[in-house]
mmCIF file with all atom_site columns, C-alpha atoms in Angstrom:
data_model
loop_
_atom_site.group_PDB
_atom_site.id
_atom_site.type_symbol
_atom_site.label_atom_id
_atom_site.label_alt_id
_atom_site.label_comp_id
_atom_site.label_asym_id
_atom_site.label_entity_id
_atom_site.label_seq_id
_atom_site.pdbx_PDB_ins_code
_atom_site.Cartn_x
_atom_site.Cartn_y
_atom_site.Cartn_z
_atom_site.occupancy
_atom_site.B_iso_or_equiv
_atom_site.pdbx_formal_charge
_atom_site.auth_seq_id
_atom_site.auth_comp_id
_atom_site.auth_asym_id
_atom_site.auth_atom_id
_atom_site.pdbx_PDB_model_num
ATOM 1   C CA . MET P 1 1   ? 67.032  10.955 55.499 1.00 0.00 ? 1   MET P CA 1
ATOM 2   C CA . ARG P 1 2   ? 70.530  9.989  54.322 1.00 0.00 ? 2   ARG P CA 1
ATOM 3   C CA . THR P 1 3   ? 71.405  9.787  50.675 1.00 0.00 ? 3   THR P CA 1
ATOM 4   C CA . VAL P 1 4   ? 74.661  8.514  49.255 1.00 0.00 ? 4   VAL P CA 1
ATOM 5   C CA . ARG P 1 5   ? 74.867  8.008  45.516 1.00 0.00 ? 5   ARG P CA 1
ATOM 6   C CA . THR P 1 6   ? 77.399  5.340  44.652 1.00 0.00 ? 6   THR P CA 1
ATOM 7   C CA . VAL P 1 7   ? 79.008  5.344  41.223 1.00 0.00 ? 7   VAL P CA 1
ATOM 8   C CA . ARG P 1 8   ? 80.637  2.050  40.310 1.00 0.00 ? 8   ARG P CA 1
ATOM 9   C CA . ASN P 1 9   ? 83.225  1.121  37.729 1.00 0.00 ? 9   ASN P CA 1
ATOM 10  C CA . GLU P 1 10  ? 85.403  -1.843 36.754 1.00 0.00 ? 10  GLU P CA 1
ATOM 11  C CA . ARG P 1 11  ? 88.471  -0.307 38.391 1.00 0.00 ? 11  ARG P CA 1
ATOM 12  C CA . SER P 1 12  ? 86.787  0.510  41.705 1.00 0.00 ? 12  SER P CA 1
ATOM 13  C CA . ALA P 1 13  ? 86.909  -2.920 43.347 1.00 0.00 ? 13  ALA P CA 1
ATOM 14  C CA . THR P 1 14  ? 89.884  -1.814 45.481 1.00 0.00 ? 14  THR P CA 1
ATOM 15  C CA . THR P 1 15  ? 88.484  0.484  48.150 1.00 0.00 ? 15  THR P CA 1
ATOM 16  C CA . GLY P 1 16  ? 90.307  -0.581 51.290 1.00 0.00 ? 16  GLY P CA 1
ATOM 17  C CA . ARG P 1 17  ? 93.537  0.776  52.730 1.00 0.00 ? 17  ARG P CA 1
ATOM 18  C CA . GLU P 1 18  ? 95.340  0.344  49.410 1.00 0.00 ? 18  GLU P CA 1
ATOM 19  C CA . ALA P 1 19  ? 93.017  2.666  47.434 1.00 0.00 ? 19  ALA P CA 1
ATOM 20  C CA . VAL P 1 20  ? 93.857  6.278  46.671 1.00 0.00 ? 20  VAL P CA 1
ATOM 21  C CA . VAL P 1 21  ? 90.797  8.404  47.424 1.00 0.00 ? 21  VAL P CA 1
ATOM 22  C CA . VAL P 1 22  ? 90.328  11.866 45.910 1.00 0.00 ? 22  VAL P CA 1
ATOM 23  C CA . VAL P 1 23  ? 87.939  14.004 47.977 1.00 0.00 ? 23  VAL P CA 1
ATOM 24  C CA . MET P 1 24  ? 86.434  16.416 45.451 1.00 0.00 ? 24  MET P CA 1
ATOM 25  C CA . GLY P 1 25  ? 83.926  19.258 45.279 1.00 0.00 ? 25  GLY P CA 1
ATOM 26  C CA . VAL P 1 26  ? 83.668  23.013 45.178 1.00 0.00 ? 26  VAL P CA 1
ATOM 27  C CA . ALA P 1 27  ? 85.469  25.190 47.718 1.00 0.00 ? 27  ALA P CA 1
ATOM 28  C CA . GLY P 1 28  ? 83.905  25.203 51.157 1.00 0.00 ? 28  GLY P CA 1
ATOM 29  C CA . THR P 1 29  ? 82.483  21.662 51.110 1.00 0.00 ? 29  THR P CA 1
ATOM 30  C CA . GLY P 1 30  ? 84.932  20.431 53.736 1.00 0.00 ? 30  GLY P CA 1
ATOM 31  C CA . LYS P 1 31  ? 87.360  18.522 51.530 1.00 0.00 ? 31  LYS P CA 1
ATOM 32  C CA . THR P 1 32  ? 90.288  19.048 53.908 1.00 0.00 ? 32  THR P CA 1
ATOM 33  C CA . THR P 1 33  ? 88.379  18.149 57.065 1.00 0.00 ? 33  THR P CA 1
ATOM 34  C CA . VAL P 1 34  ? 86.655  15.111 55.567 1.00 0.00 ? 34  VAL P CA 1
ATOM 35  C CA . GLY P 1 35  ? 89.847  14.051 53.779 1.00 0.00 ? 35  GLY P CA 1
ATOM 36  C CA . ARG P 1 36  ? 91.794  14.041 57.039 1.00 0.00 ? 36  ARG P CA 1
ATOM 37  C CA . LEU P 1 37  ? 89.043  12.077 58.790 1.00 0.00 ? 37  LEU P CA 1
ATOM 38  C CA . LEU P 1 38  ? 89.022  9.483  55.987 1.00 0.00 ? 38  LEU P CA 1
ATOM 39  C CA . ALA P 1 39  ? 92.819  9.185  56.018 1.00 0.00 ? 39  ALA P CA 1
ATOM 40  C CA . ASP P 1 40  ? 92.888  8.789  59.807 1.00 0.00 ? 40  ASP P CA 1
ATOM 41  C CA . THR P 1 41  ? 90.203  6.107  59.723 1.00 0.00 ? 41  THR P CA 1
ATOM 42  C CA . LEU P 1 42  ? 91.914  4.226  56.889 1.00 0.00 ? 42  LEU P CA 1
ATOM 43  C CA . GLY P 1 43  ? 95.371  4.665  58.433 1.00 0.00 ? 43  GLY P CA 1
ATOM 44  C CA . VAL P 1 44  ? 96.855  6.187  55.286 1.00 0.00 ? 44  VAL P CA 1
ATOM 45  C CA . PRO P 1 45  ? 98.598  9.499  54.465 1.00 0.00 ? 45  PRO P CA 1
ATOM 46  C CA . TYR P 1 46  ? 96.614  12.625 53.650 1.00 0.00 ? 46  TYR P CA 1
ATOM 47  C CA . ALA P 1 47  ? 97.685  15.256 51.124 1.00 0.00 ? 47  ALA P CA 1
ATOM 48  C CA . GLU P 1 48  ? 96.153  18.724 50.830 1.00 0.00 ? 48  GLU P CA 1
ATOM 49  C CA . ALA P 1 49  ? 95.681  19.710 47.186 1.00 0.00 ? 49  ALA P CA 1
ATOM 50  C CA . ASP P 1 50  ? 96.265  23.383 47.963 1.00 0.00 ? 50  ASP P CA 1
ATOM 51  C CA . ALA P 1 51  ? 99.873  22.477 48.818 1.00 0.00 ? 51  ALA P CA 1
ATOM 52  C CA . PHE P 1 52  ? 100.383 21.387 45.191 1.00 0.00 ? 52  PHE P CA 1
ATOM 53  C CA . HIS P 1 53  ? 99.443  24.816 43.746 1.00 0.00 ? 53  HIS P CA 1
ATOM 54  C CA . PRO P 1 54  ? 102.326 26.875 42.407 1.00 0.00 ? 54  PRO P CA 1
ATOM 55  C CA . PRO P 1 55  ? 102.599 30.344 44.029 1.00 0.00 ? 55  PRO P CA 1
ATOM 56  C CA . ALA P 1 56  ? 101.203 32.017 40.889 1.00 0.00 ? 56  ALA P CA 1
ATOM 57  C CA . ASN P 1 57  ? 97.933  30.074 41.259 1.00 0.00 ? 57  ASN P CA 1
ATOM 58  C CA . VAL P 1 58  ? 97.580  31.043 44.913 1.00 0.00 ? 58  VAL P CA 1
ATOM 59  C CA . ALA P 1 59  ? 98.205  34.701 44.051 1.00 0.00 ? 59  ALA P CA 1
ATOM 60  C CA . LYS P 1 60  ? 95.651  34.580 41.245 1.00 0.00 ? 60  LYS P CA 1
ATOM 61  C CA . MET P 1 61  ? 92.938  33.027 43.438 1.00 0.00 ? 61  MET P CA 1
ATOM 62  C CA . SER P 1 62  ? 93.739  35.360 46.349 1.00 0.00 ? 62  SER P CA 1
ATOM 63  C CA . ALA P 1 63  ? 93.120  38.269 43.976 1.00 0.00 ? 63  ALA P CA 1
ATOM 64  C CA . GLY P 1 64  ? 89.684  36.828 43.140 1.00 0.00 ? 64  GLY P CA 1
ATOM 65  C CA . THR P 1 65  ? 90.628  35.594 39.669 1.00 0.00 ? 65  THR P CA 1
ATOM 66  C CA . PRO P 1 66  ? 89.468  32.075 38.750 1.00 0.00 ? 66  PRO P CA 1
ATOM 67  C CA . LEU P 1 67  ? 92.091  29.648 37.501 1.00 0.00 ? 67  LEU P CA 1
ATOM 68  C CA . ASP P 1 68  ? 91.877  28.432 33.923 1.00 0.00 ? 68  ASP P CA 1
ATOM 69  C CA . ASP P 1 69  ? 92.770  24.996 32.571 1.00 0.00 ? 69  ASP P CA 1
ATOM 70  C CA . THR P 1 70  ? 96.328  26.118 31.795 1.00 0.00 ? 70  THR P CA 1
ATOM 71  C CA . ASP P 1 71  ? 96.783  27.162 35.442 1.00 0.00 ? 71  ASP P CA 1
ATOM 72  C CA . ARG P 1 72  ? 95.358  23.876 36.691 1.00 0.00 ? 72  ARG P CA 1
ATOM 73  C CA . ALA P 1 73  ? 97.436  21.541 34.482 1.00 0.00 ? 73  ALA P CA 1
ATOM 74  C CA . PRO P 1 74  ? 100.678 21.496 36.551 1.00 0.00 ? 74  PRO P CA 1
ATOM 75  C CA . TRP P 1 75  ? 98.627  21.351 39.753 1.00 0.00 ? 75  TRP P CA 1
ATOM 76  C CA . LEU P 1 76  ? 96.652  18.327 38.562 1.00 0.00 ? 76  LEU P CA 1
ATOM 77  C CA . ASP P 1 77  ? 99.840  16.672 37.330 1.00 0.00 ? 77  ASP P CA 1
ATOM 78  C CA . ALA P 1 78  ? 101.472 17.099 40.752 1.00 0.00 ? 78  ALA P CA 1
ATOM 79  C CA . ILE P 1 79  ? 98.406  15.624 42.493 1.00 0.00 ? 79  ILE P CA 1
ATOM 80  C CA . GLY P 1 80  ? 98.330  12.779 39.958 1.00 0.00 ? 80  GLY P CA 1
ATOM 81  C CA . ALA P 1 81  ? 102.019 12.047 40.611 1.00 0.00 ? 81  ALA P CA 1
ATOM 82  C CA . TRP P 1 82  ? 101.349 11.894 44.369 1.00 0.00 ? 82  TRP P CA 1
ATOM 83  C CA . ALA P 1 83  ? 98.363  9.568  43.813 1.00 0.00 ? 83  ALA P CA 1
ATOM 84  C CA . HIS P 1 84  ? 100.471 7.375  41.515 1.00 0.00 ? 84  HIS P CA 1
ATOM 85  C CA . SER P 1 85  ? 103.179 7.124  44.185 1.00 0.00 ? 85  SER P CA 1
ATOM 86  C CA . ARG P 1 86  ? 100.538 5.891  46.668 1.00 0.00 ? 86  ARG P CA 1
ATOM 87  C CA . GLU P 1 87  ? 98.936  3.244  44.410 1.00 0.00 ? 87  GLU P CA 1
ATOM 88  C CA . GLY P 1 88  ? 98.788  -0.066 46.225 1.00 0.00 ? 88  GLY P CA 1
ATOM 89  C CA . HIS P 1 89  ? 99.635  1.643  49.524 1.00 0.00 ? 89  HIS P CA 1
ATOM 90  C CA . GLY P 1 90  ? 96.621  3.923  49.913 1.00 0.00 ? 90  GLY P CA 1
ATOM 91  C CA . GLY P 1 91  ? 96.190  7.603  50.505 1.00 0.00 ? 91  GLY P CA 1
ATOM 92  C CA . VAL P 1 92  ? 93.659  10.399 50.552 1.00 0.00 ? 92  VAL P CA 1
ATOM 93  C CA . VAL P 1 93  ? 94.062  13.689 48.723 1.00 0.00 ? 93  VAL P CA 1
ATOM 94  C CA . SER P 1 94  ? 91.681  16.625 48.517 1.00 0.00 ? 94  SER P CA 1
ATOM 95  C CA . CYS P 1 95  ? 91.244  18.149 45.074 1.00 0.00 ? 95  CYS P CA 1
ATOM 96  C CA . SER P 1 96  ? 88.337  20.127 43.664 1.00 0.00 ? 96  SER P CA 1
ATOM 97  C CA . ALA P 1 97  ? 88.465  17.970 40.469 1.00 0.00 ? 97  ALA P CA 1
ATOM 98  C CA . LEU P 1 98  ? 85.497  19.944 39.187 1.00 0.00 ? 98  LEU P CA 1
ATOM 99  C CA . LYS P 1 99  ? 85.604  18.847 35.538 1.00 0.00 ? 99  LYS P CA 1
ATOM 100 C CA . ARG P 1 100 ? 85.518  15.373 34.065 1.00 0.00 ? 100 ARG P CA 1
ATOM 101 C CA . SER P 1 101 ? 88.670  16.252 32.116 1.00 0.00 ? 101 SER P CA 1
ATOM 102 C CA . TYR P 1 102 ? 90.487  17.014 35.398 1.00 0.00 ? 102 TYR P CA 1
ATOM 103 C CA . ARG P 1 103 ? 89.428  13.670 36.853 1.00 0.00 ? 103 ARG P CA 1
ATOM 104 C CA . ASP P 1 104 ? 90.466  11.948 33.623 1.00 0.00 ? 104 ASP P CA 1
ATOM 105 C CA . ARG P 1 105 ? 93.883  13.571 33.982 1.00 0.00 ? 105 ARG P CA 1
ATOM 106 C CA . LEU P 1 106 ? 94.180  12.287 37.552 1.00 0.00 ? 106 LEU P CA 1
ATOM 107 C CA . ARG P 1 107 ? 93.095  8.793  36.441 1.00 0.00 ? 107 ARG P CA 1
ATOM 108 C CA . ALA P 1 108 ? 95.658  8.870  33.614 1.00 0.00 ? 108 ALA P CA 1
ATOM 109 C CA . ALA P 1 109 ? 98.374  9.311  36.245 1.00 0.00 ? 109 ALA P CA 1
ATOM 110 C CA . ALA P 1 110 ? 96.816  6.965  38.820 1.00 0.00 ? 110 ALA P CA 1
ATOM 111 C CA . PRO P 1 111 ? 94.221  4.664  37.184 1.00 0.00 ? 111 PRO P CA 1
ATOM 112 C CA . GLY P 1 112 ? 92.959  3.181  40.465 1.00 0.00 ? 112 GLY P CA 1
ATOM 113 C CA . VAL P 1 113 ? 91.814  6.410  42.137 1.00 0.00 ? 113 VAL P CA 1
ATOM 114 C CA . VAL P 1 114 ? 88.277  6.588  43.494 1.00 0.00 ? 114 VAL P CA 1
ATOM 115 C CA . PHE P 1 115 ? 86.368  9.795  44.186 1.00 0.00 ? 115 PHE P CA 1
ATOM 116 C CA . VAL P 1 116 ? 84.330  11.084 47.102 1.00 0.00 ? 116 VAL P CA 1
ATOM 117 C CA . HIS P 1 117 ? 82.298  14.013 45.756 1.00 0.00 ? 117 HIS P CA 1
ATOM 118 C CA . LEU P 1 118 ? 81.217  16.295 48.594 1.00 0.00 ? 118 LEU P CA 1
ATOM 119 C CA . ALA P 1 119 ? 78.034  17.990 47.421 1.00 0.00 ? 119 ALA P CA 1
ATOM 120 C CA . GLY P 1 120 ? 75.906  20.774 48.873 1.00 0.00 ? 120 GLY P CA 1
ATOM 121 C CA . ASP P 1 121 ? 73.739  23.674 47.778 1.00 0.00 ? 121 ASP P CA 1
ATOM 122 C CA . ARG P 1 122 ? 75.141  27.117 46.988 1.00 0.00 ? 122 ARG P CA 1
ATOM 123 C CA . ALA P 1 123 ? 73.621  28.835 50.071 1.00 0.00 ? 123 ALA P CA 1
ATOM 124 C CA . LEU P 1 124 ? 75.080  26.334 52.554 1.00 0.00 ? 124 LEU P CA 1
ATOM 125 C CA . ILE P 1 125 ? 78.521  26.349 50.953 1.00 0.00 ? 125 ILE P CA 1
ATOM 126 C CA . GLY P 1 126 ? 78.533  30.159 50.713 1.00 0.00 ? 126 GLY P CA 1
ATOM 127 C CA . ARG P 1 127 ? 77.779  30.444 54.446 1.00 0.00 ? 127 ARG P CA 1
ATOM 128 C CA . ARG P 1 128 ? 80.577  28.013 55.273 1.00 0.00 ? 128 ARG P CA 1
ATOM 129 C CA . MET P 1 129 ? 83.068  29.896 53.112 1.00 0.00 ? 129 MET P CA 1
ATOM 130 C CA . ALA P 1 130 ? 82.093  33.237 54.654 1.00 0.00 ? 130 ALA P CA 1
ATOM 131 C CA . GLU P 1 131 ? 82.771  31.821 58.131 1.00 0.00 ? 131 GLU P CA 1
ATOM 132 C CA . ARG P 1 132 ? 86.317  30.632 57.448 1.00 0.00 ? 132 ARG P CA 1
ATOM 133 C CA . ALA P 1 133 ? 89.111  33.136 57.785 1.00 0.00 ? 133 ALA P CA 1
ATOM 134 C CA . ASP P 1 134 ? 92.140  30.948 57.107 1.00 0.00 ? 134 ASP P CA 1
ATOM 135 C CA . HIS P 1 135 ? 91.844  30.278 53.386 1.00 0.00 ? 135 HIS P CA 1
ATOM 136 C CA . PHE P 1 136 ? 92.931  32.144 50.260 1.00 0.00 ? 136 PHE P CA 1
ATOM 137 C CA . MET P 1 137 ? 89.807  31.269 48.227 1.00 0.00 ? 137 MET P CA 1
ATOM 138 C CA . PRO P 1 138 ? 87.320  34.163 48.407 1.00 0.00 ? 138 PRO P CA 1
ATOM 139 C CA . VAL P 1 139 ? 83.548  33.575 48.425 1.00 0.00 ? 139 VAL P CA 1
ATOM 140 C CA . ALA P 1 140 ? 83.408  35.600 45.190 1.00 0.00 ? 140 ALA P CA 1
ATOM 141 C CA . LEU P 1 141 ? 84.875  32.623 43.297 1.00 0.00 ? 141 LEU P CA 1
ATOM 142 C CA . LEU P 1 142 ? 82.224  30.168 44.497 1.00 0.00 ? 142 LEU P CA 1
ATOM 143 C CA . ASP P 1 143 ? 79.827  30.911 41.625 1.00 0.00 ? 143 ASP P CA 1
ATOM 144 C CA . SER P 1 144 ? 82.562  30.150 39.084 1.00 0.00 ? 144 SER P CA 1
ATOM 145 C CA . GLN P 1 145 ? 83.231  26.846 40.869 1.00 0.00 ? 145 GLN P CA 1
ATOM 146 C CA . PHE P 1 146 ? 79.569  25.823 40.727 1.00 0.00 ? 146 PHE P CA 1
ATOM 147 C CA . ALA P 1 147 ? 79.455  26.856 37.045 1.00 0.00 ? 147 ALA P CA 1
ATOM 148 C CA . THR P 1 148 ? 82.509  24.687 36.312 1.00 0.00 ? 148 THR P CA 1
ATOM 149 C CA . LEU P 1 149 ? 81.379  21.649 38.340 1.00 0.00 ? 149 LEU P CA 1
ATOM 150 C CA . GLU P 1 150 ? 80.639  18.491 36.346 1.00 0.00 ? 150 GLU P CA 1
ATOM 151 C CA . PRO P 1 151 ? 79.317  15.886 38.804 1.00 0.00 ? 151 PRO P CA 1
ATOM 152 C CA . LEU P 1 152 ? 80.646  12.331 38.719 1.00 0.00 ? 152 LEU P CA 1
ATOM 153 C CA . ALA P 1 153 ? 79.362  10.420 35.697 1.00 0.00 ? 153 ALA P CA 1
ATOM 154 C CA . PRO P 1 154 ? 78.014  6.858  35.966 1.00 0.00 ? 154 PRO P CA 1
ATOM 155 C CA . ASP P 1 155 ? 81.281  5.423  34.611 1.00 0.00 ? 155 ASP P CA 1
ATOM 156 C CA . GLU P 1 156 ? 83.472  7.211  37.192 1.00 0.00 ? 156 GLU P CA 1
ATOM 157 C CA . PRO P 1 157 ? 84.351  5.250  40.339 1.00 0.00 ? 157 PRO P CA 1
ATOM 158 C CA . GLY P 1 158 ? 83.187  7.004  43.465 1.00 0.00 ? 158 GLY P CA 1
ATOM 159 C CA . VAL P 1 159 ? 80.474  8.164  45.816 1.00 0.00 ? 159 VAL P CA 1
ATOM 160 C CA . VAL P 1 160 ? 78.532  11.397 46.182 1.00 0.00 ? 160 VAL P CA 1
ATOM 161 C CA . VAL P 1 161 ? 77.820  12.503 49.751 1.00 0.00 ? 161 VAL P CA 1
ATOM 162 C CA . GLU P 1 162 ? 75.767  15.505 50.869 1.00 0.00 ? 162 GLU P CA 1
ATOM 163 C CA . VAL P 1 163 ? 77.736  17.737 53.280 1.00 0.00 ? 163 VAL P CA 1
ATOM 164 C CA . ALA P 1 164 ? 74.881  19.217 55.332 1.00 0.00 ? 164 ALA P CA 1
ATOM 165 C CA . PRO P 1 165 ? 75.173  16.785 58.293 1.00 0.00 ? 165 PRO P CA 1
ATOM 166 C CA . GLY P 1 166 ? 78.731  17.806 59.220 1.00 0.00 ? 166 GLY P CA 1
ATOM 167 C CA . PRO P 1 167 ? 82.212  16.348 58.719 1.00 0.00 ? 167 PRO P CA 1
ATOM 168 C CA . GLN P 1 168 ? 82.108  13.280 60.986 1.00 0.00 ? 168 GLN P CA 1
ATOM 169 C CA . VAL P 1 169 ? 78.811  12.019 59.555 1.00 0.00 ? 169 VAL P CA 1
ATOM 170 C CA . VAL P 1 170 ? 79.943  12.851 56.012 1.00 0.00 ? 170 VAL P CA 1
ATOM 171 C CA . ALA P 1 171 ? 83.175  10.884 56.525 1.00 0.00 ? 171 ALA P CA 1
ATOM 172 C CA . GLU P 1 172 ? 81.248  7.882  57.900 1.00 0.00 ? 172 GLU P CA 1
ATOM 173 C CA . ARG P 1 173 ? 78.859  7.944  54.938 1.00 0.00 ? 173 ARG P CA 1
ATOM 174 C CA . ALA P 1 174 ? 81.736  8.301  52.501 1.00 0.00 ? 174 ALA P CA 1
ATOM 175 C CA . LEU P 1 175 ? 83.505  5.276  54.011 1.00 0.00 ? 175 LEU P CA 1
ATOM 176 C CA . ALA P 1 176 ? 80.324  3.223  53.856 1.00 0.00 ? 176 ALA P CA 1
ATOM 177 C CA . GLY P 1 177 ? 79.847  4.230  50.228 1.00 0.00 ? 177 GLY P CA 1
ATOM 178 C CA . LEU P 1 178 ? 83.441  3.389  49.329 1.00 0.00 ? 178 LEU P CA 1
ATOM 179 C CA . LYS P 1 179 ? 83.120  -0.034 50.944 1.00 0.00 ? 179 LYS P CA 1
ATOM 180 C CA . SER P 1 180 ? 80.040  -0.735 48.816 1.00 0.00 ? 180 SER P CA 1
ATOM 181 C CA . LEU P 1 181 ? 81.886  -0.124 45.531 1.00 0.00 ? 181 LEU P CA 1
ATOM 182 C CA . SER P 1 182 ? 82.162  -3.243 43.409 1.00 0.00 ? 182 SER P CA 1
ATOM 183 C CA . PRO P 1 183 ? 83.311  -4.038 39.869 1.00 0.00 ? 183 PRO P CA 1
ATOM 184 C CA . THR P 1 184 ? 80.014  -3.255 38.110 1.00 0.00 ? 184 THR P CA 1
ATOM 185 C CA . HIS P 1 185 ? 78.732  -0.402 35.972 1.00 0.00 ? 185 HIS P CA 1
ATOM 186 C CA . THR P 1 186 ? 75.699  0.696  37.975 1.00 0.00 ? 186 THR P CA 1
ATOM 187 C CA . VAL P 1 187 ? 74.686  3.780  39.876 1.00 0.00 ? 187 VAL P CA 1
ATOM 188 C CA . GLN P 1 188 ? 73.062  3.128  43.228 1.00 0.00 ? 188 GLN P CA 1
ATOM 189 C CA . SER P 1 189 ? 71.247  5.449  45.611 1.00 0.00 ? 189 SER P CA 1
ATOM 190 C CA . VAL P 1 190 ? 71.200  4.453  49.248 1.00 0.00 ? 190 VAL P CA 1
ATOM 191 C CA . SER P 1 191 ? 68.729  6.087  51.660 1.00 0.00 ? 191 SER P CA 1
ATOM 192 C CA . ASN P 1 192 ? 68.339  5.586  55.405 1.00 0.00 ? 192 ASN P CA 1
ATOM 193 C CA . HIS P 1 193 ? 65.692  7.310  57.483 1.00 0.00 ? 193 HIS P CA 1
#
């Protein structure tokens, strides 16, 4: 069974090449991999949110200390500035965007952004994080990410896609969900067997 929850909003009618897509979710959901696949398919630039972190944030996370809202503010502002620069041209950026207030901050900078929330259960994500050796985010911080996570609300433009099937399938489902966005205020669940 395939489930994609689509969240629609007045500002989400633009979901083609010209949209700026924020691939969000906790660490280990595959934001970078799926983000690159989406960008390649759409023929738009991809930006890795980790590249926007100041060195102090990277050091803090590498030491196993969660970031607070003060740490995240300049990071979110830098991502928002990149998204704003891509409005009307399209782009994909990965960003955990765990709280509604973070997404609101991104939308304040770039009102037309749409979100792809990569979702999965704690056990699956923990296994994935334990298997990767090339990232500064330790598995120990995963619980704090799940505790912080505020899923997309019905008035936020975007789609929620389960990550269990793997990156290629997730990217295909995300694209299908983005294409189904329209200027209404409804939440839709789509299931295929």
